[in-house]
Coordinates of C-alpha atoms and ligand atoms in Angstrom, one line a residue:
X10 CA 22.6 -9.3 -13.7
X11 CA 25.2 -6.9 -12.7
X12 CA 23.9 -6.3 -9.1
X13 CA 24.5 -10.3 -8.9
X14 CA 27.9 -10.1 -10.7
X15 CA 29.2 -7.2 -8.5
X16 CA 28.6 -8.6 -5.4
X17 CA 30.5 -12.3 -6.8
X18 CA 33.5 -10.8 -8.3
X19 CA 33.7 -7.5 -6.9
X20 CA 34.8 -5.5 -10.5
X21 CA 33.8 -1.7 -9.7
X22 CA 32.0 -0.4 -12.4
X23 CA 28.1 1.8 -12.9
X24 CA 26.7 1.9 -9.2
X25 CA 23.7 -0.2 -8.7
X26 CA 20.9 1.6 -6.3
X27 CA 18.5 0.0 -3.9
X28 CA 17.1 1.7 -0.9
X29 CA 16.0 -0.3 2.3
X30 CA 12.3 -0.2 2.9
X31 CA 11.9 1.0 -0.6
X32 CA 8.4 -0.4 -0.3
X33 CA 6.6 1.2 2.1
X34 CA 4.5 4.7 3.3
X35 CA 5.9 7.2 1.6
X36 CA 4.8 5.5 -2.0
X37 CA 0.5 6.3 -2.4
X38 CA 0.2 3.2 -4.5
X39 CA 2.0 1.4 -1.5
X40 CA -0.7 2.9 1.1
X41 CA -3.7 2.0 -1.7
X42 CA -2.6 -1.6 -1.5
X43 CA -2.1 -1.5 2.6
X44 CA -5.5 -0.4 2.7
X45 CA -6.9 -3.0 0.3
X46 CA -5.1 -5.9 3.1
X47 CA -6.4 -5.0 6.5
X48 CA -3.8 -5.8 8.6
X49 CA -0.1 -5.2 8.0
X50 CA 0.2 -8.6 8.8
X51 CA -2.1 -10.0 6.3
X52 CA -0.6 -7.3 3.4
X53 CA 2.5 -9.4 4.2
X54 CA 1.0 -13.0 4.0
X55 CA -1.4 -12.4 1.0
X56 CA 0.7 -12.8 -1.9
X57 CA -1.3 -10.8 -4.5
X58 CA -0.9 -7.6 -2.4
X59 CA 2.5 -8.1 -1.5
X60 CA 3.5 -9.0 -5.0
X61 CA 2.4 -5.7 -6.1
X62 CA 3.9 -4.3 -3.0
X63 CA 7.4 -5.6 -3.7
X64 CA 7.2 -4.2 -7.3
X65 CA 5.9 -0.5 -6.6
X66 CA 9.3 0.5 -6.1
X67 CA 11.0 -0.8 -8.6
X68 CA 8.3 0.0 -11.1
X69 CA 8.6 3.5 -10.5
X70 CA 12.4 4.1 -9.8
X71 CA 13.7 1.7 -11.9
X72 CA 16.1 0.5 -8.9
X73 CA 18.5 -2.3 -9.7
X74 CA 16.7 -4.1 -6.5
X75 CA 13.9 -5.5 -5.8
X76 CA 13.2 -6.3 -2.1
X77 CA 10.8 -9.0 -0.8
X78 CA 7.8 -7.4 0.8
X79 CA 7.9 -8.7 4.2
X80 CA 9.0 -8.0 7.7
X81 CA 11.7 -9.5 10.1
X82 CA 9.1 -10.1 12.7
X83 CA 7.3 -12.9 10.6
X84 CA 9.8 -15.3 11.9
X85 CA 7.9 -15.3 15.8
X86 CA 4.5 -15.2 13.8
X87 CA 5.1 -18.4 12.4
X88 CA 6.9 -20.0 15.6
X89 CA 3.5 -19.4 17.0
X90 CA 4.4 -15.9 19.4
X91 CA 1.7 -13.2 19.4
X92 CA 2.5 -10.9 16.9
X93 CA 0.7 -7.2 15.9
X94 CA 1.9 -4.5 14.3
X95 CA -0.2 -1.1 15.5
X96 CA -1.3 1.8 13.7
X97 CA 1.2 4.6 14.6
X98 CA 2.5 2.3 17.3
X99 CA 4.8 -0.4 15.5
X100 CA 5.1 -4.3 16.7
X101 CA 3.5 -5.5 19.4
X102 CA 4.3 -9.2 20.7
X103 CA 3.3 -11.1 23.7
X104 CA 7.1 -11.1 25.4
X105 CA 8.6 -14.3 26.2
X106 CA 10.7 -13.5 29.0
X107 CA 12.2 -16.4 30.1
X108 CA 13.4 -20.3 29.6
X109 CA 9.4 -21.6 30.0
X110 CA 8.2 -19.3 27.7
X111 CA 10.6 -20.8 25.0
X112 CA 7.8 -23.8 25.1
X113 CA 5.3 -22.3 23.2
X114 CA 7.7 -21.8 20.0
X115 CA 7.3 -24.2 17.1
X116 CA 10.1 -24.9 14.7
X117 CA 7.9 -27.5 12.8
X118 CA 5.8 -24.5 11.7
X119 CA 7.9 -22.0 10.2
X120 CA 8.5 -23.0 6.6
X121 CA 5.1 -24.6 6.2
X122 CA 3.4 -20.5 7.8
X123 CA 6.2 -19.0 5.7
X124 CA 4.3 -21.1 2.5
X125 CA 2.6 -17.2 1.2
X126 CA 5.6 -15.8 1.3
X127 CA 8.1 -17.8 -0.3
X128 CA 4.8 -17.9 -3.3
X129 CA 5.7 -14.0 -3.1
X130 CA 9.3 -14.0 -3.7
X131 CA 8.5 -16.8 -7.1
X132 CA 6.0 -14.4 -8.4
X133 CA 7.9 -11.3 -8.2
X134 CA 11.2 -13.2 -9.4
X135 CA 8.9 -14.2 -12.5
X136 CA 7.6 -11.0 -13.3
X137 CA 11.0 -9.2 -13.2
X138 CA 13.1 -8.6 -15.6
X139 CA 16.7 -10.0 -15.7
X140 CA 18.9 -7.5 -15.1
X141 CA 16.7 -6.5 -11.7
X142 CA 17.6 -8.5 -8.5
X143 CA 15.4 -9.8 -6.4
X144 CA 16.7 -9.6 -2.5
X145 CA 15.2 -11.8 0.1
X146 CA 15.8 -11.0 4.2
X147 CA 15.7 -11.5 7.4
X148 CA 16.1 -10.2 10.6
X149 CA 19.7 -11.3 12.3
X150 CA 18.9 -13.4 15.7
X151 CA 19.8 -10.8 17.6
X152 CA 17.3 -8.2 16.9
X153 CA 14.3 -10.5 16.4
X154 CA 15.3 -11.6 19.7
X155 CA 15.1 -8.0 21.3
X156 CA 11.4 -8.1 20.2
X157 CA 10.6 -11.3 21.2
X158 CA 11.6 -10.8 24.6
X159 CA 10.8 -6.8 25.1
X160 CA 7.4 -7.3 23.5
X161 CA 8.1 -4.2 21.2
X162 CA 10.9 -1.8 20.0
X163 CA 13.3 -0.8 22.8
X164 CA 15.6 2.2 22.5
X165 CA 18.2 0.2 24.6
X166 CA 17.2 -3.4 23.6
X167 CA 17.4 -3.8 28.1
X168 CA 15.0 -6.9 28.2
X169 CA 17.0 -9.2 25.8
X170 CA 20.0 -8.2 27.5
X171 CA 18.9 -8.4 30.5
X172 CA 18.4 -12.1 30.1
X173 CA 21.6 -13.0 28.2
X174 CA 23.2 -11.5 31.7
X175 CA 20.6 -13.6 33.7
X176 CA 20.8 -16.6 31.8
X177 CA 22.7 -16.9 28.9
X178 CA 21.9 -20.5 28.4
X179 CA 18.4 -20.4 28.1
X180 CA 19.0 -17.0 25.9
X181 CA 21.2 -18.8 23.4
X182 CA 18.8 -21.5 23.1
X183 CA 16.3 -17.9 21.9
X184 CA 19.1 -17.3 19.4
X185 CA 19.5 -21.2 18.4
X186 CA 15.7 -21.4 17.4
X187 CA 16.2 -18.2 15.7
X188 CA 19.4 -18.9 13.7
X189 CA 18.1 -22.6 12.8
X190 CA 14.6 -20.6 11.8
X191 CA 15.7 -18.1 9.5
X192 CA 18.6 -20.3 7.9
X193 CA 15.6 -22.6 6.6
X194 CA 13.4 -19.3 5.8
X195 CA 16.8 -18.1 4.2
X196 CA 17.5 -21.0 2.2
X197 CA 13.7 -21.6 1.3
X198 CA 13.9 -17.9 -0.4
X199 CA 16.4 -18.8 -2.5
X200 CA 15.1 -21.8 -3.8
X201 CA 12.1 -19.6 -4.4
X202 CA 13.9 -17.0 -6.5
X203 CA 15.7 -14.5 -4.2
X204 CA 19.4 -13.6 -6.1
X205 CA 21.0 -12.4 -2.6
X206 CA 19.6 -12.0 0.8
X207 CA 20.5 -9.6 3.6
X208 CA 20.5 -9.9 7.2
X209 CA 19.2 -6.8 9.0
X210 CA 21.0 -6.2 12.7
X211 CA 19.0 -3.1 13.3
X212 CA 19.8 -3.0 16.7
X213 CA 23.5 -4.3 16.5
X214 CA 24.7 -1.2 18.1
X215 CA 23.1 -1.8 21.5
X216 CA 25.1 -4.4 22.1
X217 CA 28.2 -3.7 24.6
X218 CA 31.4 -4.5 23.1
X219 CA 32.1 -7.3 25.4
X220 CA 28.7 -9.3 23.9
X221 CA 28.7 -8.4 20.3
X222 CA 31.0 -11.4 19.2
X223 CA 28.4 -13.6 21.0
X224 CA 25.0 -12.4 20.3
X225 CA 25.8 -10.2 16.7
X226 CA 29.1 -11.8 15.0
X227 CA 28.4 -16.1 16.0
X228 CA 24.6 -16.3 15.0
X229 CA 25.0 -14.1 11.7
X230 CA 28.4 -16.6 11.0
X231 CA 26.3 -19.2 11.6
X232 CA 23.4 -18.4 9.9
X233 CA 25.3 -17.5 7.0
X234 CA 27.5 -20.8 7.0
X235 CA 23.7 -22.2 6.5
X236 CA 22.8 -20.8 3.8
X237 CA 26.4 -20.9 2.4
X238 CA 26.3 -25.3 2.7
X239 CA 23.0 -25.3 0.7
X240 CA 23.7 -21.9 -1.9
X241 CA 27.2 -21.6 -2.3
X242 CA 27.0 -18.8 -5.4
X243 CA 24.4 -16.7 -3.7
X244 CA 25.9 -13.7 -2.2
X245 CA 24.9 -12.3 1.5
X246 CA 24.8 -8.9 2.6
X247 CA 24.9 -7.8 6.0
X248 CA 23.7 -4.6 7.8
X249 CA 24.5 -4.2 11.3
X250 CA 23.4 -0.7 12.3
X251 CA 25.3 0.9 14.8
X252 CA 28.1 -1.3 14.7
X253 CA 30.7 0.9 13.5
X254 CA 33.4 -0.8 15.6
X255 CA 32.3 -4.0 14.1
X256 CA 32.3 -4.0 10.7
X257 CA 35.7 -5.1 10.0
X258 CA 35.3 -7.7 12.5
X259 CA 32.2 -9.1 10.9
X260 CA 33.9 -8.6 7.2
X261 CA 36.7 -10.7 8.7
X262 CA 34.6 -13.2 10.4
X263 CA 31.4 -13.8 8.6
X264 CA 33.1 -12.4 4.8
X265 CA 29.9 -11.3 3.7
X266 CA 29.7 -10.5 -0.3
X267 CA 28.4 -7.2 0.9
X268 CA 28.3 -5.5 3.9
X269 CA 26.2 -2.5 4.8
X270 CA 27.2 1.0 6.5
X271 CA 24.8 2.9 8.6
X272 CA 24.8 6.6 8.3
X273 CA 27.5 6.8 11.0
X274 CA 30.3 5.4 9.4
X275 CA 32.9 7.2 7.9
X276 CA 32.7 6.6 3.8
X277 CA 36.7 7.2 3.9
X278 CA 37.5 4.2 6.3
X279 CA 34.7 2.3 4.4
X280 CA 36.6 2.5 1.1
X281 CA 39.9 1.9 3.3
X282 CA 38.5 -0.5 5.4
X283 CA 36.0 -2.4 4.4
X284 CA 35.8 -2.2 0.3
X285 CA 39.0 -4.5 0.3
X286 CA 37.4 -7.2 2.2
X287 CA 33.8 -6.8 0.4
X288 CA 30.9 -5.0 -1.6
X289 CA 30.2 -1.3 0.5
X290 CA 26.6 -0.5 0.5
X291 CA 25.2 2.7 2.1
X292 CA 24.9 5.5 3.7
X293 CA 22.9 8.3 3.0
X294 CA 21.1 9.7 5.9
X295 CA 17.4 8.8 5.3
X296 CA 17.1 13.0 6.7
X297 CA 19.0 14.0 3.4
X298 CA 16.5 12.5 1.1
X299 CA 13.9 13.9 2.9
X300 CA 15.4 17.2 2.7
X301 CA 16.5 17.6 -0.9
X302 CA 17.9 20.4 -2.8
X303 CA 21.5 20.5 -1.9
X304 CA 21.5 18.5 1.3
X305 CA 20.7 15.6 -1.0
X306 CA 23.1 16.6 -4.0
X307 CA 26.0 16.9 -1.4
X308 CA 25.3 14.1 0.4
X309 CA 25.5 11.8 -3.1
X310 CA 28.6 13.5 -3.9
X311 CA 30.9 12.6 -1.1
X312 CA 29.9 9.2 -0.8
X313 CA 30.0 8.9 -4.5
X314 CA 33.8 10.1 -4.7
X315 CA 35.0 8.1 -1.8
X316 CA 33.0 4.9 -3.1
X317 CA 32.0 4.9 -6.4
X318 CA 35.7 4.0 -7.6
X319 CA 35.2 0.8 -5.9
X320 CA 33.0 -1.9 -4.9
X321 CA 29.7 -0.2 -4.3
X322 CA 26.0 -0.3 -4.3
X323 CA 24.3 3.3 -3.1
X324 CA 21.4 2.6 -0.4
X325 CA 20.5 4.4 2.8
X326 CA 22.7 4.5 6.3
X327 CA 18.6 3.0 7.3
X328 CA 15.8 2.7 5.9
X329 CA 13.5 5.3 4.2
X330 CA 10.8 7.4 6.1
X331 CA 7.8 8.1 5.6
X332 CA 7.8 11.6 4.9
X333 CA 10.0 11.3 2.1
X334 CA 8.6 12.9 -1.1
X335 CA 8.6 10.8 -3.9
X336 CA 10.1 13.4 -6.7
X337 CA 13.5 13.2 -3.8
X338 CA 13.6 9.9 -4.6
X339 CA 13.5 9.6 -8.2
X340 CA 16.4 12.5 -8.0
X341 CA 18.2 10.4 -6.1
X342 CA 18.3 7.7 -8.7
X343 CA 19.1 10.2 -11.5
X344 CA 22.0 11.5 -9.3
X345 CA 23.7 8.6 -8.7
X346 CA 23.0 7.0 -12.4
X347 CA 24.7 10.6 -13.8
X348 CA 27.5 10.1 -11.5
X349 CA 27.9 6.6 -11.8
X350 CA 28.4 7.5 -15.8
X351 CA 31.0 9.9 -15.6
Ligands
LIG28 O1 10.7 -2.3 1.3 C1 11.3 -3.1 2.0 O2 12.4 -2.9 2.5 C2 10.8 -4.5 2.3 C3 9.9 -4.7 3.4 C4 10.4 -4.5 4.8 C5 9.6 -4.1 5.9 N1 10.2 -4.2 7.1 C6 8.2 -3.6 5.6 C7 7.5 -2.8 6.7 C8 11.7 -4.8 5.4 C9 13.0 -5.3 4.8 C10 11.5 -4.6 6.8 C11 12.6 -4.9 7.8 C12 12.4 -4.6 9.2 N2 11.2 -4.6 10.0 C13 13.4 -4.2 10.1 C14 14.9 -4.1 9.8 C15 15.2 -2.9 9.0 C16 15.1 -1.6 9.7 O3 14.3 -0.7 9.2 O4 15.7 -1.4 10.8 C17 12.8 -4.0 11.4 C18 13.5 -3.5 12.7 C19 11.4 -4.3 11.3 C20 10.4 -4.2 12.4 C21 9.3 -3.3 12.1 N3 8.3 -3.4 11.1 C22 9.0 -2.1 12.8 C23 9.9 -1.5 13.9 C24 7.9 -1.5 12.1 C25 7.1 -0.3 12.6 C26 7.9 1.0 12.2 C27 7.7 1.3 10.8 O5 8.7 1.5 10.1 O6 6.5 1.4 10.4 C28 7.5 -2.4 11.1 C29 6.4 -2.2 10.2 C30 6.7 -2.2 8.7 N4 7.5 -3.1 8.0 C31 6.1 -1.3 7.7 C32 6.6 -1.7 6.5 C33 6.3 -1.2 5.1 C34 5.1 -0.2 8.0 C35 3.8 -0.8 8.4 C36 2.6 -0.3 7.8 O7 2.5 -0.1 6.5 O8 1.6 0.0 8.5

């Protein structure tokens, strides 16, 4: 499996191509099946539908990735917070604000909830074929933690660090639960199937310099070390959005088999930077793609000549929109696959 082999050993070579939140609105077949489950929520814990979910993509692109149809906010579902995600709206959870309202969190219930799930990842590894990945995830403590506490999506992420100001005791035990959590949920994916996971820090960038070692670098290292103790060959990519001034760091500190680049990164200091230290994946702006035409064909260009020579695999700088039109997409595979052969 090349995406696999890449990611342990590093040998550049053809450019593997998975976009984040491949699954999702923009497909028709994707918004057939959401239909079919109700709830978003339910799509997510109903393996049938998110099976077929997971594989939409894949079946019609022909990436080298599949990603497990889920979300990062499934982790508070199962400790037993109020979770809904809302038409038009996005999550909604009942906050917990403060050192009681850690209580009502259950860490006995996670991996026994998590059961659909994990039933999703062996079904789509066993209809696969073997040269396609299969990627399981999670959301890094950090940014579960900003919805946990705000209740929804914050442009700032003030609530959660509000409280690690406050009280950065009773935060940390938040970010304990959450790293102990998704470690299990982490490890329990690969013993299902996943081939690699990745650990989405959305919201990584909100974080003031002075707090990103604390809350961003020390639970992804820990989490990682985890998952490393029970999966040693099983390589870990993570995408801290935002975080520019951190990547290094967190390719020193965490050494991540891959590391993800957010549209704002330069792909020169990535190739200098960062593609000694581990696998670059990123960065077109989600924007290009939904443009097209030669916004797209540029965009694929430059990061193609500063990255394709080394460790790479193309993706996003964030996930895919909505409103991108499916024919972008599959030139966007055919792009990079032309490029990526000379
Ligand atoms: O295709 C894939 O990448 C796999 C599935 C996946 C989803 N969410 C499905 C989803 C993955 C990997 C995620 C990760 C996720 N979820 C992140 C981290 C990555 C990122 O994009 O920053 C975050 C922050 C979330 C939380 C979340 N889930 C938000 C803010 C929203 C609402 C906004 C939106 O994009 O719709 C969701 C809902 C969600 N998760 C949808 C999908 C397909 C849309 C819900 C629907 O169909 O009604």
């Amino acid at each position: 499996m090349r995406f696999i082999e890449l990611l342990r050993d590093r040998k550049p070579g053809p450019v593997p191509i998975w976009l984040m939140r491949q699954a999702g609105r923009y497909l028709p077949e994707y918004r057939a099946v959401r239909a079919r489950a109700g709830s978003f929520l339910d799509l997510c814990y109903t393996p049938e539908l998110a099976v077929e979910a997971t594989l939409q993509p894949v079946r019609r692109f022909g990436f080298d990735a599949a990603i497990l149809f889920s979300d990062i906010l499934v982790i508070p579902d199962v400790l037993g917070q109020w979770v809904d995600f809302v038409e038009g709206e996005g999550p909604r959870l009942e906050p917990i604000t403060d050192a009681p309202g850690l209580a009502q969190l259950d860490r006995e219930r996670v991996l026994r909830h998590l059961e659909p799930v994990l039933e999703v990842v062996s079904r789509v590894r066993t209809a696969l074929d073997n040269e396609t990945a299969l990627i399981g995830f999670c959301g890094a403590p950090w940014t579960v933690a900003t919805y946990m506490v705000a209740g929804h999506g914050t442009p700032d992420q003030a609530p959660a660090r509000l409280w690690a100001y406050r009280d950065p005791k009773s935060f940390n035990r938040l970010i304990d639960i959450l790293v102990d959590s998704s470690a299990r949920y982490l490890n329990a994916q690969i013993e299902a199937g996943a081939d690699a996971v990745q650990i989405f820090d959305t919201w990584a960038g909100g974080l003031p310099a002075t707090e990103f070692d604390r809350w961003c670098i020390a639970p992804i290292r820990r989490l990682v070390e985890a998952v490393r103790i029970e999966h040693p060959g099983v390589p870990v990519i993570v995408f801290a959005r935002g975080a520019c001034h951190g990547y290094a760091r967190i390719a020193d500190e965490v050494a991540p088999e891959g590391i993800g680049i957010d549209t704002g990164f330069s792909v020169e200091r990535a190739r200098d930077e960062l593609q000694p230290k581990a696998v670059v994946q990123g960065n077109l702006d989600p924007l290009a793609l939904v443009a097209g035409g030669d916004a797209l064909k540029a965009g694929v260009e430059r990061i193609m000549e500063a990255l394709a020579d080394g460790p790479f695999i193309f993706n996003l700088g964030h996930g895919i929109v909505p409103e991108t039109p499916v024919e972008h997409v599959a030139e966007l595979v055919e792009l990079v696959r032309r490029h990526a052969g000379g």
